[in-house]
mmCIF file of C-alpha atoms in Angstrom:
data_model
loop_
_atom_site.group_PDB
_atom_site.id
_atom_site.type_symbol
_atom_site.label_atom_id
_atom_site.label_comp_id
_atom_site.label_asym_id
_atom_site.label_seq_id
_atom_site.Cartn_x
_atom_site.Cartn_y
_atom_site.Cartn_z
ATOM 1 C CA UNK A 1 -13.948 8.760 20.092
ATOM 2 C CA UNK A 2 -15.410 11.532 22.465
ATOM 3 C CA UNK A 3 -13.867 14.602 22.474
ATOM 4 C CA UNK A 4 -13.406 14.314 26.319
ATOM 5 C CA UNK A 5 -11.618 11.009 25.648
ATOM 6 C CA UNK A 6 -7.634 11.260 25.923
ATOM 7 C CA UNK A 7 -6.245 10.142 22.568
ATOM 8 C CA UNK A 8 -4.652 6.806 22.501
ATOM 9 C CA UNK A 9 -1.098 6.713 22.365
ATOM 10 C CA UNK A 10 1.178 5.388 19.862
ATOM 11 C CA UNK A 11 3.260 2.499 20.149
ATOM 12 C CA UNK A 12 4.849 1.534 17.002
ATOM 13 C CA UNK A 13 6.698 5.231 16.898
ATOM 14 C CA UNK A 14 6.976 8.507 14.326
ATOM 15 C CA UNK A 15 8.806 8.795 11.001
ATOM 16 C CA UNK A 16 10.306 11.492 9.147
ATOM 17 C CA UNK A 17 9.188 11.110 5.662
ATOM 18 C CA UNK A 18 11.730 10.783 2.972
ATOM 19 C CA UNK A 19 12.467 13.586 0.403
ATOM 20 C CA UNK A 20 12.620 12.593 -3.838
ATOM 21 C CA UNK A 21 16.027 11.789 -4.600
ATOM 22 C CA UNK A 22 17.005 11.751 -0.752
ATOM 23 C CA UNK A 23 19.538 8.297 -0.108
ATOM 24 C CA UNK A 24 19.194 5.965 2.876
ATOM 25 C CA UNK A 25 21.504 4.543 5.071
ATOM 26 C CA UNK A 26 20.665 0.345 5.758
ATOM 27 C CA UNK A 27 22.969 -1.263 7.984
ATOM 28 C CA UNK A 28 24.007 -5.011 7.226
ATOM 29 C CA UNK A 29 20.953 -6.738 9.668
ATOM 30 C CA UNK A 30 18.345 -4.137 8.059
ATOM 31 C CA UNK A 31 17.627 -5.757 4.947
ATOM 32 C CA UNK A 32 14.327 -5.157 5.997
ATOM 33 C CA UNK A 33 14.376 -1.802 3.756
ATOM 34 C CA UNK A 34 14.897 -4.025 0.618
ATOM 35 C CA UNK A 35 11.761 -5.998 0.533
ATOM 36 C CA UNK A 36 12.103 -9.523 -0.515
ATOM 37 C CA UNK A 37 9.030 -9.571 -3.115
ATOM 38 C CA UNK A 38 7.317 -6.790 -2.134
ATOM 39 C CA UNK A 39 4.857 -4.889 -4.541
ATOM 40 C CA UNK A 40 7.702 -2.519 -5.999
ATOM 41 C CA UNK A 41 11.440 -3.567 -6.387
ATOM 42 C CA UNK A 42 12.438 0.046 -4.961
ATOM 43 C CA UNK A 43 15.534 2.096 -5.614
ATOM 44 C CA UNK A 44 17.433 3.319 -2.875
ATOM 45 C CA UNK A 45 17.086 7.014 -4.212
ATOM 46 C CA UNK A 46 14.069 7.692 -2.611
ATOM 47 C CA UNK A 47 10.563 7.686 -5.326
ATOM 48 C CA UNK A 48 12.079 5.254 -7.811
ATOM 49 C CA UNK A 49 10.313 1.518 -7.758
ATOM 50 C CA UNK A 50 8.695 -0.711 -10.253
ATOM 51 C CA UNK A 51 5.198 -2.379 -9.302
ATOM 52 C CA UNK A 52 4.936 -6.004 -9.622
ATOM 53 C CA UNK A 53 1.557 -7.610 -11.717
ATOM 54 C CA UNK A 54 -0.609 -9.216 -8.856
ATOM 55 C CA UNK A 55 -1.569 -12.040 -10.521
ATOM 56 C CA UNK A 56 1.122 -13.132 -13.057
ATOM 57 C CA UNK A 57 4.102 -12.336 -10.382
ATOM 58 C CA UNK A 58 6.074 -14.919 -8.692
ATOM 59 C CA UNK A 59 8.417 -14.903 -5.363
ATOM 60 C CA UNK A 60 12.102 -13.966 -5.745
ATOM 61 C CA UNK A 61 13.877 -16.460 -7.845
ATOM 62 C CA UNK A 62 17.582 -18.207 -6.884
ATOM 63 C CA UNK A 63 18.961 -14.989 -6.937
ATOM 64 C CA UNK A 64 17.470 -13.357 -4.376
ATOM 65 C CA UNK A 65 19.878 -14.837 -1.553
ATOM 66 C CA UNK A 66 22.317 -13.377 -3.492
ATOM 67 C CA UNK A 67 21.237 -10.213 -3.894
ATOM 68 C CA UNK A 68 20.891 -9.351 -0.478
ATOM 69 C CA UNK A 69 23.908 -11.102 1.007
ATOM 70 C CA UNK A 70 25.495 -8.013 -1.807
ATOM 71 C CA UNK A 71 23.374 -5.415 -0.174
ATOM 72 C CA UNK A 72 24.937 -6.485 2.913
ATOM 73 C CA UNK A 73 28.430 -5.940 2.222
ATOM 74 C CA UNK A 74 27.823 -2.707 0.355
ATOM 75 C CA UNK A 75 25.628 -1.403 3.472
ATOM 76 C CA UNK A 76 28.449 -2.033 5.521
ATOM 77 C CA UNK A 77 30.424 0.518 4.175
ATOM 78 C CA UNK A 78 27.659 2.703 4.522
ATOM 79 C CA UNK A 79 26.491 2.579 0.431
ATOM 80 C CA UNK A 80 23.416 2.700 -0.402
ATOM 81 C CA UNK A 81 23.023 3.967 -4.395
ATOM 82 C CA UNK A 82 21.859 1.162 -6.163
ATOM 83 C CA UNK A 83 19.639 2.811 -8.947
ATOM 84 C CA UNK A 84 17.173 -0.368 -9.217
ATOM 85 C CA UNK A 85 17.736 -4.066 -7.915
ATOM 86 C CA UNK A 86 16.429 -6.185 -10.027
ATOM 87 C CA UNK A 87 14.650 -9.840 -9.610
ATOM 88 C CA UNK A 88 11.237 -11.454 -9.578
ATOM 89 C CA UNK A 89 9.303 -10.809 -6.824
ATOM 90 C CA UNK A 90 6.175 -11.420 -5.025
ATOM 91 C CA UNK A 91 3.273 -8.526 -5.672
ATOM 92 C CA UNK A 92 0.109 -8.307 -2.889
ATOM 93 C CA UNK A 93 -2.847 -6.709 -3.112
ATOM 94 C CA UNK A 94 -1.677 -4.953 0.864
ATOM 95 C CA UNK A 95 0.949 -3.004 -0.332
ATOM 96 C CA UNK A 96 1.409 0.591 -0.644
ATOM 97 C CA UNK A 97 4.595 0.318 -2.606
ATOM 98 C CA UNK A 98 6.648 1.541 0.076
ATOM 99 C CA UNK A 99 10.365 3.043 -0.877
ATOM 100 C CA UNK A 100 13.094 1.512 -0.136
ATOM 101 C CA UNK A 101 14.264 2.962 3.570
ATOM 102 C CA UNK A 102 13.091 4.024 6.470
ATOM 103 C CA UNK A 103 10.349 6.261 6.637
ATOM 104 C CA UNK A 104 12.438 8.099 9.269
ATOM 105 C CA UNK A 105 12.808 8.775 12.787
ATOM 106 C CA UNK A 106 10.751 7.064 15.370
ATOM 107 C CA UNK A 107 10.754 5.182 18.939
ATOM 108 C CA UNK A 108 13.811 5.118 21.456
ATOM 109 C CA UNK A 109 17.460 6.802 19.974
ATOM 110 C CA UNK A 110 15.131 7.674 16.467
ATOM 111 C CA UNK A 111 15.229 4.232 15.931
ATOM 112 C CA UNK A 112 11.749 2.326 13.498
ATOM 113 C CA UNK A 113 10.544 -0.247 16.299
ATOM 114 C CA UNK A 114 9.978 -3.653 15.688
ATOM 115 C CA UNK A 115 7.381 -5.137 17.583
ATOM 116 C CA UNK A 116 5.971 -8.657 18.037
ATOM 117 C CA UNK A 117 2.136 -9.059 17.628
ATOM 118 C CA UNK A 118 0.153 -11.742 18.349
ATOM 119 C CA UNK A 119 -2.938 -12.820 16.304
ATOM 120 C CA UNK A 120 -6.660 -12.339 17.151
ATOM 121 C CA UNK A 121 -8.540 -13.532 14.576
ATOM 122 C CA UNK A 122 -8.560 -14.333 10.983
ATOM 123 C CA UNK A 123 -11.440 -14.145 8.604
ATOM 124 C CA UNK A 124 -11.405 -15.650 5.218
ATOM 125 C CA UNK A 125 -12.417 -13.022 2.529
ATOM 126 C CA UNK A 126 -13.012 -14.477 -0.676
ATOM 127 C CA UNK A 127 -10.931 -17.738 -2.123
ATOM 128 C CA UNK A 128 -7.173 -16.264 -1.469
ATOM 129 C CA UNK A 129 -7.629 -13.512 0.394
ATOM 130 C CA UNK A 130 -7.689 -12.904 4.481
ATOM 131 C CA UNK A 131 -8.740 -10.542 6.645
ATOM 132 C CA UNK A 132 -5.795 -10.868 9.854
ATOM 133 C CA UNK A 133 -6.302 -8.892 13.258
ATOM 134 C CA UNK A 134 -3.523 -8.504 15.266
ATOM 135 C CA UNK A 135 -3.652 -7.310 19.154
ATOM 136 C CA UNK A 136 -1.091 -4.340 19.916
ATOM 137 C CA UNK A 137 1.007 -4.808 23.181
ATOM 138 C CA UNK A 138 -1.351 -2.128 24.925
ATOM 139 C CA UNK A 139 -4.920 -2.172 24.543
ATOM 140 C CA UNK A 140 -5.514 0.913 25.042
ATOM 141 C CA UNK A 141 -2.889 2.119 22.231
ATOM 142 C CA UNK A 142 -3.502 2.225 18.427
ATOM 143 C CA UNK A 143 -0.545 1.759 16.373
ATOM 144 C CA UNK A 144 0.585 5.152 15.307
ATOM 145 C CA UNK A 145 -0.315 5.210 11.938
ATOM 146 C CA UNK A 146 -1.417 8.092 9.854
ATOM 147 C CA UNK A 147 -2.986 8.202 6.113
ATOM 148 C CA UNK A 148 -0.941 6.759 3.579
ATOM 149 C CA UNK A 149 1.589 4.495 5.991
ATOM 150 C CA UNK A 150 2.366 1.086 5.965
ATOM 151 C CA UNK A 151 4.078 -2.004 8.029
ATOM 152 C CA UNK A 152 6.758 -4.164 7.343
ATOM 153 C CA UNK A 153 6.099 -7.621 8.431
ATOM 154 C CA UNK A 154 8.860 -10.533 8.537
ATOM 155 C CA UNK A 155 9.596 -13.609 9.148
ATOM 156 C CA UNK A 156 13.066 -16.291 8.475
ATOM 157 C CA UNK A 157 12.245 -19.234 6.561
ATOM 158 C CA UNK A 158 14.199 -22.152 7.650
ATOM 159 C CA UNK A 159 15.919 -22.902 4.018
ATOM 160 C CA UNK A 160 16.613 -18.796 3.705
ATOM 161 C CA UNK A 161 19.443 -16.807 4.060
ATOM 162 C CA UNK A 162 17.676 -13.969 5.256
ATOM 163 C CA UNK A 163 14.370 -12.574 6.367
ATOM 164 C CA UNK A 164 11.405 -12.752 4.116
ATOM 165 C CA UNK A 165 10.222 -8.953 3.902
ATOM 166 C CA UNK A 166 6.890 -7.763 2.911
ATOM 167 C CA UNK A 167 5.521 -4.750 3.070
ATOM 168 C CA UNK A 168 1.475 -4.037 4.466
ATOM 169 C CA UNK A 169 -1.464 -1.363 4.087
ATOM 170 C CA UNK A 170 -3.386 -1.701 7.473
ATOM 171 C CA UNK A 171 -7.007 -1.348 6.580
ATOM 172 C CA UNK A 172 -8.964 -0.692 10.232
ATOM 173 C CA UNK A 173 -9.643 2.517 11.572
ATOM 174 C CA UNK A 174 -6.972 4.372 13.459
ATOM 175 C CA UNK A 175 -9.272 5.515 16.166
ATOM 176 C CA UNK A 176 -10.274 1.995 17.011
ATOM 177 C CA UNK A 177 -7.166 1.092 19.940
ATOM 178 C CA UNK A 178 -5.763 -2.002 20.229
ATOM 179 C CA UNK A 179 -5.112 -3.449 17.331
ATOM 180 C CA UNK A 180 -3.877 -3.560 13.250
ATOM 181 C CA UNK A 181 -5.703 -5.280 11.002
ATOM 182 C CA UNK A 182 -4.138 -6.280 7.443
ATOM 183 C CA UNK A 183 -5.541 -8.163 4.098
ATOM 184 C CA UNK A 184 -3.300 -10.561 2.855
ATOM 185 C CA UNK A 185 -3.712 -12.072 -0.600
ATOM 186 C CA UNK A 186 -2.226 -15.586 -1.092
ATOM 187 C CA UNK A 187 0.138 -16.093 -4.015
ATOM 188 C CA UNK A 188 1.119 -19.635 -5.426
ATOM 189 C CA UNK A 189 4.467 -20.113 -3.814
ATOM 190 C CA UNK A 190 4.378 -17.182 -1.955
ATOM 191 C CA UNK A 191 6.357 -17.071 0.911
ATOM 192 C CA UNK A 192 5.646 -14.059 2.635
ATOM 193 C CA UNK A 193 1.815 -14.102 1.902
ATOM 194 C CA UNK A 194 1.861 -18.265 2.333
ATOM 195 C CA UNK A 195 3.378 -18.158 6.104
ATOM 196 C CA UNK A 196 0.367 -15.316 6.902
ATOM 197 C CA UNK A 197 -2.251 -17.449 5.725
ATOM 198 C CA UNK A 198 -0.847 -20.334 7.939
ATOM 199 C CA UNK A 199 -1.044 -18.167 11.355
ATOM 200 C CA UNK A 200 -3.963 -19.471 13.691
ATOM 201 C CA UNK A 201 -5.531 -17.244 16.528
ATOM 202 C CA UNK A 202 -2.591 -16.939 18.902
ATOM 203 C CA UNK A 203 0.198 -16.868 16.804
ATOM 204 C CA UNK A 204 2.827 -14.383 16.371
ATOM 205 C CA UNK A 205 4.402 -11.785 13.946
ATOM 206 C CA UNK A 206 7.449 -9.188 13.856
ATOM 207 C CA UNK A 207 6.833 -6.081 12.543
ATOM 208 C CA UNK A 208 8.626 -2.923 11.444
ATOM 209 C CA UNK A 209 6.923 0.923 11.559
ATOM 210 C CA UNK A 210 4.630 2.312 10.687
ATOM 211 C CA UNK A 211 6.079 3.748 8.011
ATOM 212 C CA UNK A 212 5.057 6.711 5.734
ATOM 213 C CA UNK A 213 4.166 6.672 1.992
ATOM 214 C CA UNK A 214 2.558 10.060 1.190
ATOM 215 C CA UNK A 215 2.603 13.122 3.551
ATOM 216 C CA UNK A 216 -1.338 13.742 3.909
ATOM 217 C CA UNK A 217 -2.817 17.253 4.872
ATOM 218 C CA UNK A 218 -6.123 17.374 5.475
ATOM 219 C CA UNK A 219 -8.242 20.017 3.294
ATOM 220 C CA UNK A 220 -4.948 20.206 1.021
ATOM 221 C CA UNK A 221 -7.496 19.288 -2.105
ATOM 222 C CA UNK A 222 -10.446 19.755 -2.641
ATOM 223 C CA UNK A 223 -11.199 16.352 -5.049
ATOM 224 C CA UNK A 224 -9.352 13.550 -4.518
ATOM 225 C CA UNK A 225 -9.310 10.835 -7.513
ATOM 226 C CA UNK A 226 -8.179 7.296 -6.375
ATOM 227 C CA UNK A 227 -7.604 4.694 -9.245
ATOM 228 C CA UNK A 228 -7.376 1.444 -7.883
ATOM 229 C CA UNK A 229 -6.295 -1.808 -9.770
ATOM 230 C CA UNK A 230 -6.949 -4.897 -8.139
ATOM 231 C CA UNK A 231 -3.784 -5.133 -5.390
ATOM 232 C CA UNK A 232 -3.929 -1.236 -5.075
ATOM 233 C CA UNK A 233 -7.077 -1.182 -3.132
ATOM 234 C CA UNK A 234 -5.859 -1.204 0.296
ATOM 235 C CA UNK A 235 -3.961 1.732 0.220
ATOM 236 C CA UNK A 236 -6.825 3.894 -1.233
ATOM 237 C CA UNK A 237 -9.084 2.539 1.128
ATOM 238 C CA UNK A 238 -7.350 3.411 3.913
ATOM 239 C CA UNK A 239 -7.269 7.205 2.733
ATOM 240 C CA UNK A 240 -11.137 6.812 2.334
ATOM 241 C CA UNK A 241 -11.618 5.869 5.514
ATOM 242 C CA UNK A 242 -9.378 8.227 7.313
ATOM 243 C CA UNK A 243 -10.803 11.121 5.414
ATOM 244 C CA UNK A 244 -14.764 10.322 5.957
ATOM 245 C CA UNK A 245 -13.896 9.145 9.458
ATOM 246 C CA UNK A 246 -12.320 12.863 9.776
ATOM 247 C CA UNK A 247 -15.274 15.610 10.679
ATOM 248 C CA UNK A 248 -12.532 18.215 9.819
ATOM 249 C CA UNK A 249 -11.929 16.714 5.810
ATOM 250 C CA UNK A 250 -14.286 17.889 3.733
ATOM 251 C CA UNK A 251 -12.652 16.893 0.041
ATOM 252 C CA UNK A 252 -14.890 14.853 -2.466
ATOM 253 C CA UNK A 253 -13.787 11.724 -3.333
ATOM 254 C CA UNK A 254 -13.776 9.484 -6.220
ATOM 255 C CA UNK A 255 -12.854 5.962 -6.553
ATOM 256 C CA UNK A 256 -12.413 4.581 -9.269
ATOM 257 C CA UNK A 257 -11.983 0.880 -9.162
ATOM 258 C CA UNK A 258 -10.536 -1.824 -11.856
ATOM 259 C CA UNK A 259 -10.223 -5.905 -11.286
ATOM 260 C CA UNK A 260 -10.201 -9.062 -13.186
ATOM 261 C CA UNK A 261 -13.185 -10.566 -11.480
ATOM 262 C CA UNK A 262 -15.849 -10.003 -9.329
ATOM 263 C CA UNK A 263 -14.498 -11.867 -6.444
ATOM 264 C CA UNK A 264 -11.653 -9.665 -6.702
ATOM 265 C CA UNK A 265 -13.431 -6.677 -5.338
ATOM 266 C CA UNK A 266 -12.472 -7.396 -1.998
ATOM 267 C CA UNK A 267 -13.320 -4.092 0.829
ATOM 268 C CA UNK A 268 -16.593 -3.852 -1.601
ATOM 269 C CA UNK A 269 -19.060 -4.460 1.483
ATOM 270 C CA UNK A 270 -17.210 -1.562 3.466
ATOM 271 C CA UNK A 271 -16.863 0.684 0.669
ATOM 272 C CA UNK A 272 -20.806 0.362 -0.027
ATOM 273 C CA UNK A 273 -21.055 1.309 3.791
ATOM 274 C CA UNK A 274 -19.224 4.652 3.246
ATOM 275 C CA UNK A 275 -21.078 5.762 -0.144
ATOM 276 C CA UNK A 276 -24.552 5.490 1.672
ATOM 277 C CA UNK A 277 -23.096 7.473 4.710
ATOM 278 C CA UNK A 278 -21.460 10.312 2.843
ATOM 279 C CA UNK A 279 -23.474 10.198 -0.463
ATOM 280 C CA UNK A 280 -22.055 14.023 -1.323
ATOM 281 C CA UNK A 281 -18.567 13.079 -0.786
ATOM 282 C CA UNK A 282 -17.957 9.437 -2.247
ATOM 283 C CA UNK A 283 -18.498 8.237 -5.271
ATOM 284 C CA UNK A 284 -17.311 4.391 -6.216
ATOM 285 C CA UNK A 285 -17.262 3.231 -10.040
ATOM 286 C CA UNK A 286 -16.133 -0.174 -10.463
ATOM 287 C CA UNK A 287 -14.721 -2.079 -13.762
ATOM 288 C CA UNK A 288 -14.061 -6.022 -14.255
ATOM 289 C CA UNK A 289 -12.228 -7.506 -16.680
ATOM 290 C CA UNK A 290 -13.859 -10.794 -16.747
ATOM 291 C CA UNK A 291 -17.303 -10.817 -15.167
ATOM 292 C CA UNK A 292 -19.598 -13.618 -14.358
ATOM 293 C CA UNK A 293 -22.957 -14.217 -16.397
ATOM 294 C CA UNK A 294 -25.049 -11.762 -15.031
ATOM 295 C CA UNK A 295 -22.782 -9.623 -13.092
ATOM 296 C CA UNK A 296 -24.133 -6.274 -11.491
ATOM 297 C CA UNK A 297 -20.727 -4.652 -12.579
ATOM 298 C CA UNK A 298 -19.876 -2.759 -15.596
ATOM 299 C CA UNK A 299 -17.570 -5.294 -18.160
ATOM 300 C CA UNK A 300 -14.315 -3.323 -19.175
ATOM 301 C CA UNK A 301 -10.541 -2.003 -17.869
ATOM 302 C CA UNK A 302 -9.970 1.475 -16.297
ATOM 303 C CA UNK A 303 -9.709 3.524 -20.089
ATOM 304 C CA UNK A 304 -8.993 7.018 -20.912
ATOM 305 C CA UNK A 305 -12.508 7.145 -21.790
ATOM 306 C CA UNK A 306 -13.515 6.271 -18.667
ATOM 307 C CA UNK A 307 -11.173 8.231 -16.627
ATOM 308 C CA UNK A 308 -12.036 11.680 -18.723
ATOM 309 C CA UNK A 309 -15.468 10.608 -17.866
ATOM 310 C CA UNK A 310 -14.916 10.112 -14.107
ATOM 311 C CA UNK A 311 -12.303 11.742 -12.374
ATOM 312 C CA UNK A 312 -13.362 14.858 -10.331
ATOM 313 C CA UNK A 313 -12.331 18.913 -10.344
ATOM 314 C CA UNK A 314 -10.461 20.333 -12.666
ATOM 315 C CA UNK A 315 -6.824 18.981 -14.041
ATOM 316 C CA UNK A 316 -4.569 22.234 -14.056
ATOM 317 C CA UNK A 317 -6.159 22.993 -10.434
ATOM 318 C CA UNK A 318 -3.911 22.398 -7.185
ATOM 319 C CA UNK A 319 -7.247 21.219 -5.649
ATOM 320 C CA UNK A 320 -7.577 18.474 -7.809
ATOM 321 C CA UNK A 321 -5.037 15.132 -6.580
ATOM 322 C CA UNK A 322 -5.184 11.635 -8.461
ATOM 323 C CA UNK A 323 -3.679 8.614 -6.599
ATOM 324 C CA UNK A 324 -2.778 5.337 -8.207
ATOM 325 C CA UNK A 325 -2.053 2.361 -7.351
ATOM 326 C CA UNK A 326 -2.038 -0.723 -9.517
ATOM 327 C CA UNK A 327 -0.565 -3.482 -11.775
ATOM 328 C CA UNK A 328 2.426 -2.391 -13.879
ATOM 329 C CA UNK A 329 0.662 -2.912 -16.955
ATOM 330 C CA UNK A 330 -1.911 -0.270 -16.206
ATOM 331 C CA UNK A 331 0.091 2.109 -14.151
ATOM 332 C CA UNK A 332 2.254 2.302 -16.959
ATOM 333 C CA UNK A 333 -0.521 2.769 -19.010
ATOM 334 C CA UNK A 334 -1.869 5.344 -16.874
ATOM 335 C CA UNK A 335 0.687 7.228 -15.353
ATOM 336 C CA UNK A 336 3.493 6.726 -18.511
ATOM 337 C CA UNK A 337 6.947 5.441 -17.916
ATOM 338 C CA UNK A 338 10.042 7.099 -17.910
ATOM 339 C CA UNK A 339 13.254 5.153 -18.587
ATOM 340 C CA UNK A 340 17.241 5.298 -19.745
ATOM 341 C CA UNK A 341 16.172 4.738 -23.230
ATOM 342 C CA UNK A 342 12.585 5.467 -24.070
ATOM 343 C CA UNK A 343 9.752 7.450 -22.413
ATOM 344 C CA UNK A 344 5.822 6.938 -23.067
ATOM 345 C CA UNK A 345 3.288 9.450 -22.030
ATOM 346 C CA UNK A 346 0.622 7.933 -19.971
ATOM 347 C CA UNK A 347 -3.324 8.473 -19.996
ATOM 348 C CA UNK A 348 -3.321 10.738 -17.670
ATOM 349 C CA UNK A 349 -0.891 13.321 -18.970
ATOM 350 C CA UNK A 350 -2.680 13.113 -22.264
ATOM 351 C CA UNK A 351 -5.281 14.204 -20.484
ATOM 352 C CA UNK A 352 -3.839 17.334 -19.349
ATOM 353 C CA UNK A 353 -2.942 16.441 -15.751
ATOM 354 C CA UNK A 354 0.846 17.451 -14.847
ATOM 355 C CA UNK A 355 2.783 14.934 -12.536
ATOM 356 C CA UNK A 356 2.908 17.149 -9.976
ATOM 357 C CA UNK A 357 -0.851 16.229 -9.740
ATOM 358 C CA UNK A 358 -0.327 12.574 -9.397
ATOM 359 C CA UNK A 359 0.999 10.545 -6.786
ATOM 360 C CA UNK A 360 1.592 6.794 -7.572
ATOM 361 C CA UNK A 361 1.594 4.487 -4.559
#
């Protein structure tokens, strides 16, 4: 955008962003900060969630009726503790993992908006994956958002109790006005990701946000280490292309990205765009799982090997960030897990880097 141009102005509202351990407030119609299926069952004590596997989860089971119609009642009073809900639940490759509240103040009376937004187009990605514009009230307005945010969308099933809630990384460039753009990944069964695939080109959604997952600075590091597995890419891309589409960022920035196949490696075509324009600051290294006969791409998982190999700047540095998003199985492996009974140290602590050094989406 020129410099002489006005900047566009924001329609979906600002957030405060949620402190660690910080508790939320949900009143007994906003079950919208309990996501139905979403990729992370979040705790209500703000940075505590559990990532669902993209392509072994399923949607919320019986139970899930239930569960909310509980987190009703206990809202009500004003109660909002629980330590972890648990039930199966849909994971997406378009989440960021939000928390489980409100990203804060924002729109009329500090109120999160909710907005309706009609479709523009819809663009078929690979075999169950789409690529969904959707046109902002305004034209001339983006949407708000800032690096490392997110959308709620929602919609009420017929045969549910409540509102199906899903979380969404928006992918397009926030200086580009007038619309949001998300990538959906279709799950069998899923609800949430099953009733996006069926919009057409005039159809509407509801949405809630933007919301705010990570408090970027610009400049804050100087090498920035994104592990992506499979789902996780949306999120990381989005802080790619806000940083190279910044003139003021100058961190270095390595990707380093793991899926099962090579159709998975959706965003590939614009992430090739960015490493031939900024050559000295991006760096993509891809892994899959299960290649096809003659694949360009390297066979293999995201290892320790590979990440003492890869990752940029060094570990005990406050310059150096790693961000990961991914399936449980290698987020655990990657990042550790801490629990009530048992803890496990994860790759990347074995490999010197302190947790204050890693954020997990």
């Amino acid at each position: 955008m020129p410099p002489s141009s006005p900047p566009p102005k924001s329609v979906l509202g600002r957030h405060r962003l949620l402190a660690p351990s910080e508790l939320v407030r949900v009143s007994p119609l906003s079950t919208g900060f309990m996501p139905q299926g979403a990729a992370c069952v979040p705790s209500f004590r703000v940075g505590s969630f559990d990532y669902i596997e993209p392509h072994t989860a399923m949607e919320p089971d019986d139970s899930a009726p239930f569960m909310y119609l509980i987190l009703s009642l206990t809202s009500a009073f004003g109660l909002c503790a629980a330590r972890k809900a648990s039930f199966r639940n849909e994971a997406f490759a378009e989440s960021p993992k939000p928390c489980g509240g409100p990203g804060g103040r924002g729109g009329p009376g500090g109120r999160m908006g909710f907005h309706t937004l009609r479709l523009e187009s819809s663009q078929q990605v690979n075999d169950n994956t789409k690529r969904l514009r959707f046109q902002l009230p305004d034209p001339a307005s983006n949407a708000g958002l800032s690096l490392a945010s997110f959308v709620l969308t929602f919609h009420k099933p017929k045969d549910a109790w409540f509102p199906v809630i899903r979380p969404y990384t928006p992918i397009n460039n926030f200086d580009d006005p007038g619309y949001i753009e998300l990538l959906v990944k279709k799950y069998p069964n899923g609800r949430a990701s099953g009733y996006l695939h069926s919009l057409q080109p005039g159809d509407e959604l509801n949405i809630r946000g933007p919301m705010r997952g990570y408090k970027w600075k610009t400049n804050e590091f100087e090498h920035v280490n994104l592990i992506a597995g499979g789902a996780g890419i949306t999120p990381m891309y989005q802080l790619i292309q806000g940083m190279l589409n910044n003139p003021e960022d100058r961190s270095k920035i390595k990707l380093i990205f793991g899926v099962n196949t090579d159709n998975d490696l959706v965003m590939k075509e614009e992430l090739d765009t960015f490493e031939k324009k900024f050559p000295d600051r991006l760096k993509v290294v891809y892994r899959v799982s299960d290649p096809v006969e003659g694949s360009p791409f390297t066979k293999g998982r995201v290892t320790k090997e590979l990440l003492e190999k890869e990752l940029l700047g060094p570990k005990d540095s406050k310059a150096t960030k790693v961000f990961l998003c991914g399936p449980p199985a290698m987020e655990a492996a990657i990042f550790g897990t801490k629990g009530w009974i048992s803890s496990q140290k994860g790759v990347l602590e074995e490999l010197g880097y302190a947790t204050d050094r890693v954020h997990k989406f």
